[in-house]
Amino acid sequence: MKKTKKKNDFRWGIATSSYQIEGAHDLHGRGPSVWDVFSHSKGRVKNGDNGDIACDHYHRFPEDIKLMKDLGVDSYRFSISWPRIFPIGTENKVNQPGMDFYDRLVDELLENDITPFVTLNHWDIPQGLEDLGGWTNRDMVEQFVKYSHYLSRGLGDRVSNWITHNEPWCISFLGYVEGRKPPGLKNEWAKSLHTAHHLLLSHGKAVPEIKSNVKNAKVGITLNLNTAIPASDSEYDKKECAFYDAQFNRLYLDPLYKQKYPELLFDRLLEKEAIKQSDLNFIQEGDLKIISTPTDFLGVNYYSRAVIRDESIDEKLNENHKIPMGPKTDFGWEVYPRGIYDLLKRLQDEYNVNEIMITENGCSYGDAPDKNNKVNDIKRVEYHRSHIEQILLAVDEGIPCTGYFAWSLMDNFEWAEGYSQRFGLIWVDFESLERVPKESYYWYQNFLKSQK
Ligand code: FCB
């Protein structure tokens, strides 16, 4: 594959998140997160798995950083476990041993010439804050600003790259409409909207807070976005697709970049009687201005596209127009590399985003070590190769995409799927915790060499 035009500016990285890899759930004063409680509740996570030990990265981070160094990435995106810093959440003093862990992690990264990208909220908020209503409660905004303040003050002398939230859609929609993530509620559309709003508002308020503590800070938010297309030309599917796009993409992009919410979403929810008019009183004067506070980049997590059909319509009515689908990963997500190009183009054309970083992109395949201890995950190699190709095409066309973080360094706790879905470039034996680099790890290593 050819080199990127502005190769010196483009960052090549790898990503993880705290609850998915750290383990050490009750060490050094860490309080319970919503994910500890959720994963320990019966029936919430496949096979009853939890993140108590996960990859034990908390103890093995020097080994993991060595693997990153050998891989050749210049950047590493990880997240902070909020309840390591504030065990209940409401404290006004940090839990120093928790802070010390991230201090050591950052120092070790810098010693290895790897630039840290810190995500503040990758979902594992303190249960103590959830007990007060979590993100449905507007007070969370100030809690998040406080947390951002202490973190950026503590690490800001060495960390310049900050991501406020990871994938607000997963928190608000999967947490309150589908119930697949904490707090596990279903069809609570009003709570879902309030959650989205408070996440966005807290992001907007945290941006200047971080900047005031960190010299030359680059601050952004990470959204999971996709390209949505109707499954047929029928008016039903088109209407359903517009609704999907509004709740998945535009609910976040429109306020961040256009200072407004997509009316279409509220209208449809009122029409479906999923919310009442009074549920929409959550937007206070000045909120949208704060939400749209300019950022330095937009983080984008892309995995697949969405092909939308109106499920309430008889299959026979629109089956003629079904579009062909690509192969699926072990998670059942369609492999559709062109979608990442289409998305980048949309972000430029429709939202005029100043800078974009792909903060996650990856796939789940179960390939395990063979008798020679080799993991021949060729489908993963092709997944990353084909997506990077599309990104570089966009870069060549002048779309301001400046980085790529593969998800993920190693197999880990994949939320409600437990350890059953493997996204890593490194295979993890969850009994012995041995790490085995997969073929995709060596492919990425060679690719990164070719970019130097
Ligand atoms: C994203 C999450 C990440 C990981 C991948 C597969 O939605 O941000 O933690 O679970 O999906």
Tab-separated table of C-alpha atoms and ligand atoms in Angstrom:
chain	number	residue	atom	x	y	z
A	1	MET	CA	0.000	0.000	0.000
A	2	LYS	CA	1.291	3.464	-0.770
A	3	LYS	CA	2.392	5.971	1.837
A	4	THR	CA	0.120	8.681	3.112
A	5	LYS	CA	0.892	12.091	1.652
A	6	LYS	CA	1.501	13.876	4.912
A	7	LYS	CA	3.144	10.867	6.516
A	8	ASN	CA	4.790	12.755	9.322
A	9	ASP	CA	1.520	14.108	10.592
A	10	PHE	CA	-0.482	10.911	10.367
A	11	ARG	CA	-0.673	8.930	13.594
A	12	TRP	CA	-0.741	5.155	13.610
A	13	GLY	CA	-1.978	3.729	16.842
A	14	ILE	CA	-3.767	1.026	18.731
A	15	ALA	CA	-6.658	1.298	21.204
A	16	THR	CA	-8.037	-0.309	24.377
A	17	SER	CA	-10.264	0.709	27.279
A	18	SER	CA	-9.897	0.387	31.028
A	19	TYR	CA	-12.668	-2.010	32.041
A	20	GLN	CA	-11.990	-4.252	29.078
A	21	ILE	CA	-8.344	-4.961	29.946
A	22	GLU	CA	-7.259	-3.781	33.393
A	23	GLY	CA	-8.714	-6.246	35.891
A	24	ALA	CA	-7.573	-5.440	39.467
A	25	HIS	CA	-11.159	-4.431	40.099
A	26	ASP	CA	-10.826	-3.986	43.849
A	27	LEU	CA	-7.203	-2.935	44.208
A	28	HIS	CA	-5.786	0.268	45.646
A	29	GLY	CA	-9.063	1.843	46.584
A	30	ARG	CA	-10.898	1.438	43.282
A	31	GLY	CA	-14.656	1.639	43.754
A	32	PRO	CA	-17.229	-0.374	41.787
A	33	SER	CA	-18.111	0.844	38.316
A	34	VAL	CA	-21.434	0.334	36.599
A	35	TRP	CA	-19.778	-2.426	34.608
A	36	ASP	CA	-18.763	-4.329	37.735
A	37	VAL	CA	-22.345	-4.251	38.928
A	38	PHE	CA	-23.831	-5.044	35.516
A	39	SER	CA	-21.469	-7.937	34.768
A	40	HIS	CA	-22.080	-9.431	38.206
A	41	SER	CA	-25.857	-9.291	37.723
A	42	LYS	CA	-27.247	-12.579	36.511
A	43	GLY	CA	-27.975	-12.892	32.821
A	44	ARG	CA	-26.444	-9.590	31.728
A	45	VAL	CA	-23.184	-10.860	30.221
A	46	LYS	CA	-22.638	-13.972	28.130
A	47	ASN	CA	-21.334	-16.943	30.128
A	48	GLY	CA	-21.495	-14.835	33.281
A	49	ASP	CA	-18.132	-13.264	32.355
A	50	ASN	CA	-16.868	-10.125	34.096
A	51	GLY	CA	-13.862	-7.813	34.071
A	52	ASP	CA	-12.512	-8.716	37.536
A	53	ILE	CA	-9.268	-9.950	36.001
A	54	ALA	CA	-9.728	-9.312	32.271
A	55	CYS	CA	-6.230	-9.176	30.707
A	56	ASP	CA	-4.664	-8.176	34.028
A	57	HIS	CA	-3.169	-5.207	32.238
A	58	TYR	CA	-3.027	-3.399	35.580
A	59	HIS	CA	-0.107	-5.636	36.539
A	60	ARG	CA	1.192	-6.494	33.085
A	61	PHE	CA	1.277	-3.070	31.452
A	62	PRO	CA	5.079	-3.024	30.997
A	63	GLU	CA	4.826	-6.261	28.974
A	64	ASP	CA	1.907	-4.833	26.978
A	65	ILE	CA	3.750	-1.615	26.239
A	66	LYS	CA	6.720	-3.666	25.042
A	67	LEU	CA	4.344	-5.426	22.619
A	68	MET	CA	3.134	-2.018	21.396
A	69	LYS	CA	6.694	-0.839	20.963
A	70	ASP	CA	7.572	-3.924	18.909
A	71	LEU	CA	4.418	-3.434	16.900
A	72	GLY	CA	5.732	-0.010	15.926
A	73	VAL	CA	2.734	2.203	16.754
A	74	ASP	CA	3.462	5.828	17.574
A	75	SER	CA	0.283	6.353	19.628
A	76	TYR	CA	-1.799	4.473	22.158
A	77	ARG	CA	-5.408	5.256	23.045
A	78	PHE	CA	-6.519	4.006	26.444
A	79	SER	CA	-9.121	5.085	28.956
A	80	ILE	CA	-9.125	5.957	32.628
A	81	SER	CA	-11.183	3.963	35.073
A	82	TRP	CA	-13.122	6.771	36.730
A	83	PRO	CA	-13.707	4.815	39.993
A	84	ARG	CA	-9.951	4.394	40.439
A	85	ILE	CA	-9.772	8.187	40.722
A	86	PHE	CA	-13.064	8.828	42.533
A	87	PRO	CA	-14.205	5.498	44.045
A	88	ILE	CA	-17.762	6.661	44.760
A	89	GLY	CA	-17.718	9.585	42.405
A	90	THR	CA	-18.833	12.415	44.663
A	91	GLU	CA	-15.486	12.865	46.478
A	92	ASN	CA	-13.561	16.088	46.116
A	93	LYS	CA	-10.206	14.500	46.598
A	94	VAL	CA	-8.582	11.989	44.287
A	95	ASN	CA	-7.707	8.459	45.314
A	96	GLN	CA	-3.954	8.849	44.904
A	97	PRO	CA	-3.062	5.170	44.316
A	98	GLY	CA	-5.469	5.181	41.354
A	99	MET	CA	-3.824	8.257	39.914
A	100	ASP	CA	-0.387	6.715	40.476
A	101	PHE	CA	-1.254	3.806	38.202
A	102	TYR	CA	-1.944	6.127	35.261
A	103	ASP	CA	1.154	8.144	36.116
A	104	ARG	CA	3.285	5.037	35.754
A	105	LEU	CA	1.464	3.979	32.598
A	106	VAL	CA	2.027	7.356	30.946
A	107	ASP	CA	5.694	7.448	31.969
A	108	GLU	CA	6.277	3.978	30.572
A	109	LEU	CA	4.608	4.951	27.282
A	110	LEU	CA	6.696	8.072	26.942
A	111	GLU	CA	9.895	6.168	27.695
A	112	ASN	CA	8.964	3.965	24.756
A	113	ASP	CA	8.228	6.951	22.474
A	114	ILE	CA	4.523	6.182	22.335
A	115	THR	CA	2.171	9.165	22.498
A	116	PRO	CA	-0.711	8.684	24.942
A	117	PHE	CA	-4.287	9.495	23.907
A	118	VAL	CA	-6.440	9.503	27.029
A	119	THR	CA	-10.184	8.810	26.950
A	120	LEU	CA	-11.855	10.050	30.115
A	121	ASN	CA	-15.106	8.140	29.872
A	122	HIS	CA	-15.205	4.797	28.146
A	123	TRP	CA	-18.430	3.844	29.986
A	124	ASP	CA	-17.164	2.561	33.363
A	125	ILE	CA	-18.510	5.357	35.537
A	126	PRO	CA	-18.591	4.937	39.343
A	127	GLN	CA	-21.674	3.039	40.523
A	128	GLY	CA	-21.986	5.702	43.219
A	129	LEU	CA	-22.875	8.231	40.498
A	130	GLU	CA	-25.219	5.799	38.775
A	131	ASP	CA	-27.063	5.507	42.094
A	132	LEU	CA	-27.755	9.239	41.838
A	133	GLY	CA	-29.344	8.803	38.418
A	134	GLY	CA	-26.200	8.507	36.334
A	135	TRP	CA	-26.233	10.409	33.057
A	136	THR	CA	-29.972	11.083	33.265
A	137	ASN	CA	-29.151	13.479	36.115
A	138	ARG	CA	-27.910	16.907	35.038
A	139	ASP	CA	-25.574	16.975	38.047
A	140	MET	CA	-23.383	14.490	36.174
A	141	VAL	CA	-22.175	17.391	34.059
A	142	GLU	CA	-20.383	18.975	37.010
A	143	GLN	CA	-19.102	15.587	38.173
A	144	PHE	CA	-17.523	15.034	34.783
A	145	VAL	CA	-16.007	18.513	34.718
A	146	LYS	CA	-14.504	17.890	38.159
A	147	TYR	CA	-13.104	14.541	37.040
A	148	SER	CA	-11.675	16.147	33.853
A	149	HIS	CA	-10.124	18.882	35.957
A	150	TYR	CA	-8.234	16.520	38.274
A	151	LEU	CA	-7.143	14.211	35.486
A	152	SER	CA	-5.887	16.935	33.193
A	153	ARG	CA	-4.101	18.585	36.101
A	154	GLY	CA	-2.530	15.283	37.121
A	155	LEU	CA	-1.409	14.051	33.699
A	156	GLY	CA	-1.474	17.223	31.614
A	157	ASP	CA	2.262	17.867	31.923
A	158	ARG	CA	2.818	14.691	29.853
A	159	VAL	CA	-0.458	14.044	28.032
A	160	SER	CA	-1.641	16.478	25.338
A	161	ASN	CA	-4.295	14.382	23.586
A	162	TRP	CA	-7.650	14.059	25.309
A	163	ILE	CA	-10.938	12.434	24.379
A	164	THR	CA	-13.847	13.309	26.638
A	165	HIS	CA	-16.363	10.530	25.949
A	166	ASN	CA	-16.369	7.317	23.974
A	167	GLU	CA	-19.492	6.585	21.925
A	168	PRO	CA	-22.288	8.422	23.728
A	169	TRP	CA	-24.785	6.475	21.576
A	170	CYS	CA	-23.815	3.224	23.308
A	171	ILE	CA	-24.470	4.752	26.706
A	172	SER	CA	-27.743	6.450	25.834
A	173	PHE	CA	-29.279	4.030	23.347
A	174	LEU	CA	-27.895	0.657	24.411
A	175	GLY	CA	-28.225	1.620	28.083
A	176	TYR	CA	-31.762	3.039	28.017
A	177	VAL	CA	-33.515	1.768	24.879
A	178	GLU	CA	-32.071	-1.675	24.242
A	179	GLY	CA	-30.850	-2.538	27.718
A	180	ARG	CA	-27.668	-4.194	26.483
A	181	LYS	CA	-25.397	-1.943	28.531
A	182	PRO	CA	-25.740	-0.414	32.011
A	183	PRO	CA	-28.120	0.473	33.454
A	184	GLY	CA	-29.884	-2.091	31.261
A	185	LEU	CA	-33.218	-0.297	30.786
A	186	LYS	CA	-35.498	-0.773	27.806
A	187	ASN	CA	-37.560	1.674	25.760
A	188	GLU	CA	-36.803	4.585	28.071
A	189	TRP	CA	-36.493	7.076	25.226
A	190	ALA	CA	-36.799	10.165	27.399
A	191	LYS	CA	-33.978	8.990	29.660
A	192	SER	CA	-31.951	8.103	26.609
A	193	LEU	CA	-32.285	11.639	25.215
A	194	HIS	CA	-31.462	13.217	28.572
A	195	THR	CA	-28.396	11.002	28.806
A	196	ALA	CA	-27.211	12.018	25.344
A	197	HIS	CA	-27.716	15.675	26.199
A	198	HIS	CA	-25.845	15.523	29.501
A	199	LEU	CA	-22.980	13.639	27.909
A	200	LEU	CA	-22.684	16.274	25.195
A	201	LEU	CA	-23.035	19.144	27.630
A	202	SER	CA	-20.383	17.734	29.945
A	203	HIS	CA	-18.107	17.323	26.937
A	204	GLY	CA	-18.588	20.971	25.966
A	205	LYS	CA	-17.846	22.108	29.502
A	206	ALA	CA	-14.813	19.867	29.891
A	207	VAL	CA	-13.079	21.135	26.743
A	208	PRO	CA	-12.020	24.542	28.193
A	209	GLU	CA	-11.336	22.905	31.557
A	210	ILE	CA	-8.807	20.524	30.018
A	211	LYS	CA	-7.319	23.273	27.882
A	212	SER	CA	-6.770	25.485	30.889
A	213	ASN	CA	-4.718	22.736	32.551
A	214	VAL	CA	-2.773	21.435	29.565
A	215	LYS	CA	-0.430	23.420	27.382
A	216	ASN	CA	-1.031	22.704	23.660
A	217	ALA	CA	-3.859	20.344	24.465
A	218	LYS	CA	-5.737	18.642	21.646
A	219	VAL	CA	-9.223	17.784	22.821
A	220	GLY	CA	-12.005	15.897	21.060
A	221	ILE	CA	-14.906	13.520	21.545
A	222	THR	CA	-15.265	10.053	20.011
A	223	LEU	CA	-18.509	9.064	18.294
A	224	ASN	CA	-19.415	5.727	16.773
A	225	LEU	CA	-20.751	6.638	13.365
A	226	ASN	CA	-21.753	4.763	10.280
A	227	THR	CA	-23.197	5.136	6.861
A	228	ALA	CA	-26.868	4.227	6.883
A	229	ILE	CA	-28.675	3.245	3.707
A	230	PRO	CA	-32.265	2.098	3.169
A	231	ALA	CA	-32.615	-1.583	2.276
A	232	SER	CA	-34.919	-0.683	-0.595
A	233	ASP	CA	-36.280	2.279	-2.521
A	234	SER	CA	-39.589	2.041	-0.721
A	235	GLU	CA	-40.821	5.090	1.166
A	236	TYR	CA	-41.080	2.986	4.364
A	237	ASP	CA	-37.454	2.005	4.335
A	238	LYS	CA	-36.339	5.506	3.441
A	239	LYS	CA	-38.335	6.960	6.304
A	240	GLU	CA	-36.998	4.368	8.743
A	241	CYS	CA	-33.461	5.007	7.547
A	242	ALA	CA	-33.817	8.766	8.111
A	243	PHE	CA	-34.974	8.019	11.647
A	244	TYR	CA	-32.084	5.633	12.231
A	245	ASP	CA	-29.580	8.176	10.925
A	246	ALA	CA	-31.081	10.824	13.205
A	247	GLN	CA	-30.843	8.698	16.350
A	248	PHE	CA	-27.474	7.126	15.574
A	249	ASN	CA	-25.431	9.820	13.840
A	250	ARG	CA	-27.216	13.161	13.861
A	251	LEU	CA	-28.273	13.210	17.508
A	252	TYR	CA	-24.578	13.806	18.241
A	253	LEU	CA	-23.190	15.428	15.105
A	254	ASP	CA	-25.888	18.085	14.716
A	255	PRO	CA	-25.531	19.650	18.180
A	256	LEU	CA	-21.728	19.401	18.091
A	257	TYR	CA	-21.316	20.931	14.637
A	258	LYS	CA	-24.586	22.751	13.893
A	259	GLN	CA	-25.726	23.815	17.333
A	260	LYS	CA	-29.111	22.113	16.971
A	261	TYR	CA	-30.833	18.780	17.496
A	262	PRO	CA	-32.397	16.855	14.599
A	263	GLU	CA	-36.101	17.816	14.817
A	264	LEU	CA	-36.959	14.766	12.770
A	265	LEU	CA	-35.884	12.545	15.654
A	266	PHE	CA	-38.070	14.298	18.206
A	267	ASP	CA	-41.027	14.402	15.785
A	268	ARG	CA	-40.807	10.687	15.081
A	269	LEU	CA	-40.486	9.815	18.766
A	270	LEU	CA	-43.542	11.942	19.565
A	271	GLU	CA	-45.408	10.342	16.672
A	272	LYS	CA	-44.487	6.849	17.935
A	273	GLU	CA	-45.567	7.966	21.432
A	274	ALA	CA	-42.134	6.980	22.710
A	275	ILE	CA	-41.846	10.384	24.435
A	276	LYS	CA	-44.164	13.218	25.546
A	277	GLN	CA	-43.708	16.876	24.642
A	278	SER	CA	-42.714	17.620	28.243
A	279	ASP	CA	-39.799	15.155	27.947
A	280	LEU	CA	-38.173	17.647	25.616
A	281	ASN	CA	-37.715	20.319	28.266
A	282	PHE	CA	-34.185	19.193	29.009
A	283	ILE	CA	-32.467	21.736	26.760
A	284	GLN	CA	-31.710	24.875	28.748
A	285	GLU	CA	-30.728	28.220	27.311
A	286	GLY	CA	-27.081	28.285	26.319
A	287	ASP	CA	-26.656	24.497	26.339
A	288	LEU	CA	-26.277	24.133	22.585
A	289	LYS	CA	-23.668	26.857	22.484
A	290	ILE	CA	-21.640	25.005	25.119
A	291	ILE	CA	-22.041	21.668	23.335
A	292	SER	CA	-20.711	23.143	20.108
A	293	THR	CA	-17.573	24.531	21.764
A	294	PRO	CA	-14.907	24.097	19.067
A	295	THR	CA	-12.703	21.035	19.489
A	296	ASP	CA	-9.381	20.083	17.935
A	297	PHE	CA	-10.561	16.860	16.355
A	298	LEU	CA	-13.451	14.445	16.098
A	299	GLY	CA	-12.741	10.840	17.054
A	300	VAL	CA	-14.617	8.356	14.881
A	301	ASN	CA	-15.143	4.678	15.599
A	302	TYR	CA	-16.176	2.815	12.489
A	303	TYR	CA	-16.974	-0.896	12.300
A	304	SER	CA	-19.695	-1.404	9.716
A	305	ARG	CA	-22.481	0.258	7.768
A	306	ALA	CA	-26.179	-0.003	8.558
A	307	VAL	CA	-28.704	-1.237	6.018
A	308	ILE	CA	-32.099	-0.219	7.314
A	309	ARG	CA	-35.523	-1.614	6.586
A	310	ASP	CA	-38.804	-0.846	8.219
A	311	GLU	CA	-39.386	-4.044	10.171
A	312	SER	CA	-43.065	-3.246	10.667
A	313	ILE	CA	-43.714	-3.567	6.951
A	314	ASP	CA	-44.451	-6.926	5.444
A	315	GLU	CA	-41.240	-8.370	4.011
A	316	LYS	CA	-42.973	-9.057	0.680
A	317	LEU	CA	-43.680	-5.410	0.065
A	318	ASN	CA	-40.089	-4.334	-0.276
A	319	GLU	CA	-38.055	-7.474	-0.668
A	320	ASN	CA	-37.359	-6.795	-4.340
A	321	HIS	CA	-34.995	-4.017	-3.600
A	322	LYS	CA	-32.686	-5.663	-1.084
A	323	ILE	CA	-29.133	-4.605	-1.621
A	324	PRO	CA	-26.268	-7.123	-1.690
A	325	MET	CA	-24.411	-7.465	1.589
A	326	GLY	CA	-20.735	-8.170	2.166
A	327	PRO	CA	-19.303	-10.971	4.338
A	328	LYS	CA	-19.876	-10.880	8.083
A	329	THR	CA	-17.436	-11.016	10.992
A	330	ASP	CA	-17.940	-13.490	13.847
A	331	PHE	CA	-19.938	-10.766	15.579
A	332	GLY	CA	-22.298	-10.695	12.597
A	333	TRP	CA	-21.219	-7.196	11.532
A	334	GLU	CA	-20.979	-6.678	7.785
A	335	VAL	CA	-17.508	-5.986	6.402
A	336	TYR	CA	-17.966	-2.858	4.317
A	337	PRO	CA	-14.725	-0.885	3.915
A	338	ARG	CA	-16.188	1.643	1.483
A	339	GLY	CA	-18.405	2.852	4.313
A	340	ILE	CA	-15.480	4.453	6.101
A	341	TYR	CA	-14.655	6.506	3.025
A	342	ASP	CA	-18.305	7.526	2.593
A	343	LEU	CA	-18.458	8.517	6.233
A	344	LEU	CA	-15.287	10.626	6.102
A	345	LYS	CA	-16.633	12.362	3.014
A	346	ARG	CA	-19.935	13.086	4.719
A	347	LEU	CA	-18.168	14.539	7.752
A	348	GLN	CA	-16.334	16.918	5.511
A	349	ASP	CA	-19.204	17.820	3.177
A	350	GLU	CA	-22.055	18.034	5.659
A	351	TYR	CA	-20.323	18.991	8.890
A	352	ASN	CA	-17.097	20.608	7.759
A	353	VAL	CA	-15.200	18.797	10.530
A	354	ASN	CA	-11.772	20.374	10.959
A	355	GLU	CA	-9.856	17.215	11.824
A	356	ILE	CA	-10.862	13.567	12.136
A	357	MET	CA	-9.099	10.680	13.805
A	358	ILE	CA	-10.263	7.107	13.406
A	359	THR	CA	-10.068	6.194	17.077
A	360	GLU	CA	-11.330	2.612	16.572
A	361	ASN	CA	-11.682	0.214	13.674
A	362	GLY	CA	-11.514	-3.535	13.882
A	363	CYS	CA	-13.267	-6.875	13.703
A	364	SER	CA	-14.080	-9.948	15.730
A	365	TYR	CA	-12.815	-13.327	14.554
A	366	GLY	CA	-12.235	-16.305	16.816
A	367	ASP	CA	-8.992	-17.654	15.270
A	368	ALA	CA	-6.952	-19.373	17.978
A	369	PRO	CA	-3.302	-20.532	18.107
A	370	ASP	CA	-2.536	-23.659	16.059
A	371	LYS	CA	-0.148	-26.369	17.234
A	372	ASN	CA	2.826	-24.140	16.380
A	373	ASN	CA	1.305	-21.358	18.474
A	374	LYS	CA	0.521	-19.291	15.374
A	375	VAL	CA	-2.759	-17.431	14.914
A	376	ASN	CA	-3.492	-17.162	11.230
A	377	ASP	CA	-6.224	-14.501	11.284
A	378	ILE	CA	-6.167	-13.632	7.611
A	379	LYS	CA	-9.677	-12.182	7.625
A	380	ARG	CA	-8.571	-9.640	10.215
A	381	VAL	CA	-5.555	-8.714	8.092
A	382	GLU	CA	-7.852	-8.102	5.140
A	383	TYR	CA	-10.284	-6.123	7.280
A	384	HIS	CA	-7.645	-3.658	8.467
A	385	ARG	CA	-5.897	-3.519	5.113
A	386	SER	CA	-9.070	-2.704	3.193
A	387	HIS	CA	-10.261	-0.084	5.687
A	388	ILE	CA	-6.881	1.650	5.803
A	389	GLU	CA	-6.898	1.690	2.012
A	390	GLN	CA	-10.211	3.578	1.996
A	391	ILE	CA	-8.986	6.016	4.628
A	392	LEU	CA	-5.837	6.799	2.661
A	393	LEU	CA	-7.970	7.364	-0.409
A	394	ALA	CA	-9.911	9.972	1.535
A	395	VAL	CA	-6.684	11.535	2.828
A	396	ASP	CA	-5.364	11.785	-0.730
A	397	GLU	CA	-8.522	13.656	-1.652
A	398	GLY	CA	-7.790	16.201	1.038
A	399	ILE	CA	-10.196	14.990	3.729
A	400	PRO	CA	-8.558	15.972	7.028
A	401	CYS	CA	-8.176	12.543	8.591
A	402	THR	CA	-4.996	12.475	10.647
A	403	GLY	CA	-4.847	9.178	12.484
A	404	TYR	CA	-5.851	5.537	12.718
A	405	PHE	CA	-6.144	3.439	15.870
A	406	ALA	CA	-6.770	-0.251	15.358
A	407	TRP	CA	-9.165	-1.865	17.802
A	408	SER	CA	-7.699	-3.591	19.672
A	409	LEU	CA	-4.237	-4.301	21.059
A	410	MET	CA	-5.390	-7.618	22.473
A	411	ASP	CA	-8.489	-9.754	22.931
A	412	ASN	CA	-10.436	-8.446	25.905
A	413	PHE	CA	-13.737	-8.261	27.770
A	414	GLU	CA	-16.151	-7.433	24.967
A	415	TRP	CA	-18.918	-5.982	27.156
A	416	ALA	CA	-22.184	-7.991	27.043
A	417	GLU	CA	-20.427	-10.602	24.890
A	418	GLY	CA	-17.884	-11.297	27.620
A	419	TYR	CA	-14.766	-13.037	26.319
A	420	SER	CA	-16.606	-14.663	23.416
A	421	GLN	CA	-15.733	-12.030	20.815
A	422	ARG	CA	-12.066	-11.440	20.033
A	423	PHE	CA	-10.997	-8.154	18.450
A	424	GLY	CA	-7.290	-8.213	19.319
A	425	LEU	CA	-4.196	-8.180	17.141
A	426	ILE	CA	-2.816	-10.208	20.042
A	427	TRP	CA	-4.507	-13.396	21.207
A	428	VAL	CA	-5.050	-13.732	24.957
A	429	ASP	CA	-5.429	-17.004	26.813
A	430	PHE	CA	-7.875	-15.973	29.514
A	431	GLU	CA	-6.745	-18.827	31.783
A	432	SER	CA	-2.982	-18.319	31.739
A	433	LEU	CA	-3.163	-14.709	30.461
A	434	GLU	CA	-0.474	-15.523	27.925
A	435	ARG	CA	-0.329	-13.117	24.973
A	436	VAL	CA	0.291	-14.450	21.456
A	437	PRO	CA	0.672	-11.923	18.610
A	438	LYS	CA	-1.552	-12.895	15.697
A	439	GLU	CA	-0.746	-12.741	11.987
A	440	SER	CA	-2.585	-9.378	11.906
A	441	TYR	CA	-0.094	-8.024	14.459
A	442	TYR	CA	2.793	-8.892	12.136
A	443	TRP	CA	0.909	-7.519	9.153
A	444	TYR	CA	0.337	-4.170	10.934
A	445	GLN	CA	3.987	-4.154	12.040
A	446	ASN	CA	5.154	-4.500	8.429
A	447	PHE	CA	2.650	-1.971	7.232
A	448	LEU	CA	3.865	0.554	9.804
A	449	LYS	CA	7.460	-0.002	8.709
A	450	SER	CA	6.422	0.772	5.137
A	451	GLN	CA	4.972	4.107	6.297
A	452	LYS	CA	8.233	5.330	7.838
B	1	FCB	C1	-16.888	-0.178	20.417
B	1	FCB	C2	-16.345	0.111	21.808
B	1	FCB	C3	-15.141	-0.719	22.168
B	1	FCB	C4	-15.241	-2.133	21.648
B	1	FCB	C5	-15.636	-2.164	20.205
B	1	FCB	C6	-15.723	-3.533	19.600
B	1	FCB	O1	-18.248	0.141	20.402
B	1	FCB	O2	-15.982	1.454	21.924
B	1	FCB	O3	-14.965	-0.659	23.541
B	1	FCB	O4	-16.090	-2.862	22.434
B	1	FCB	O5	-16.845	-1.503	20.020
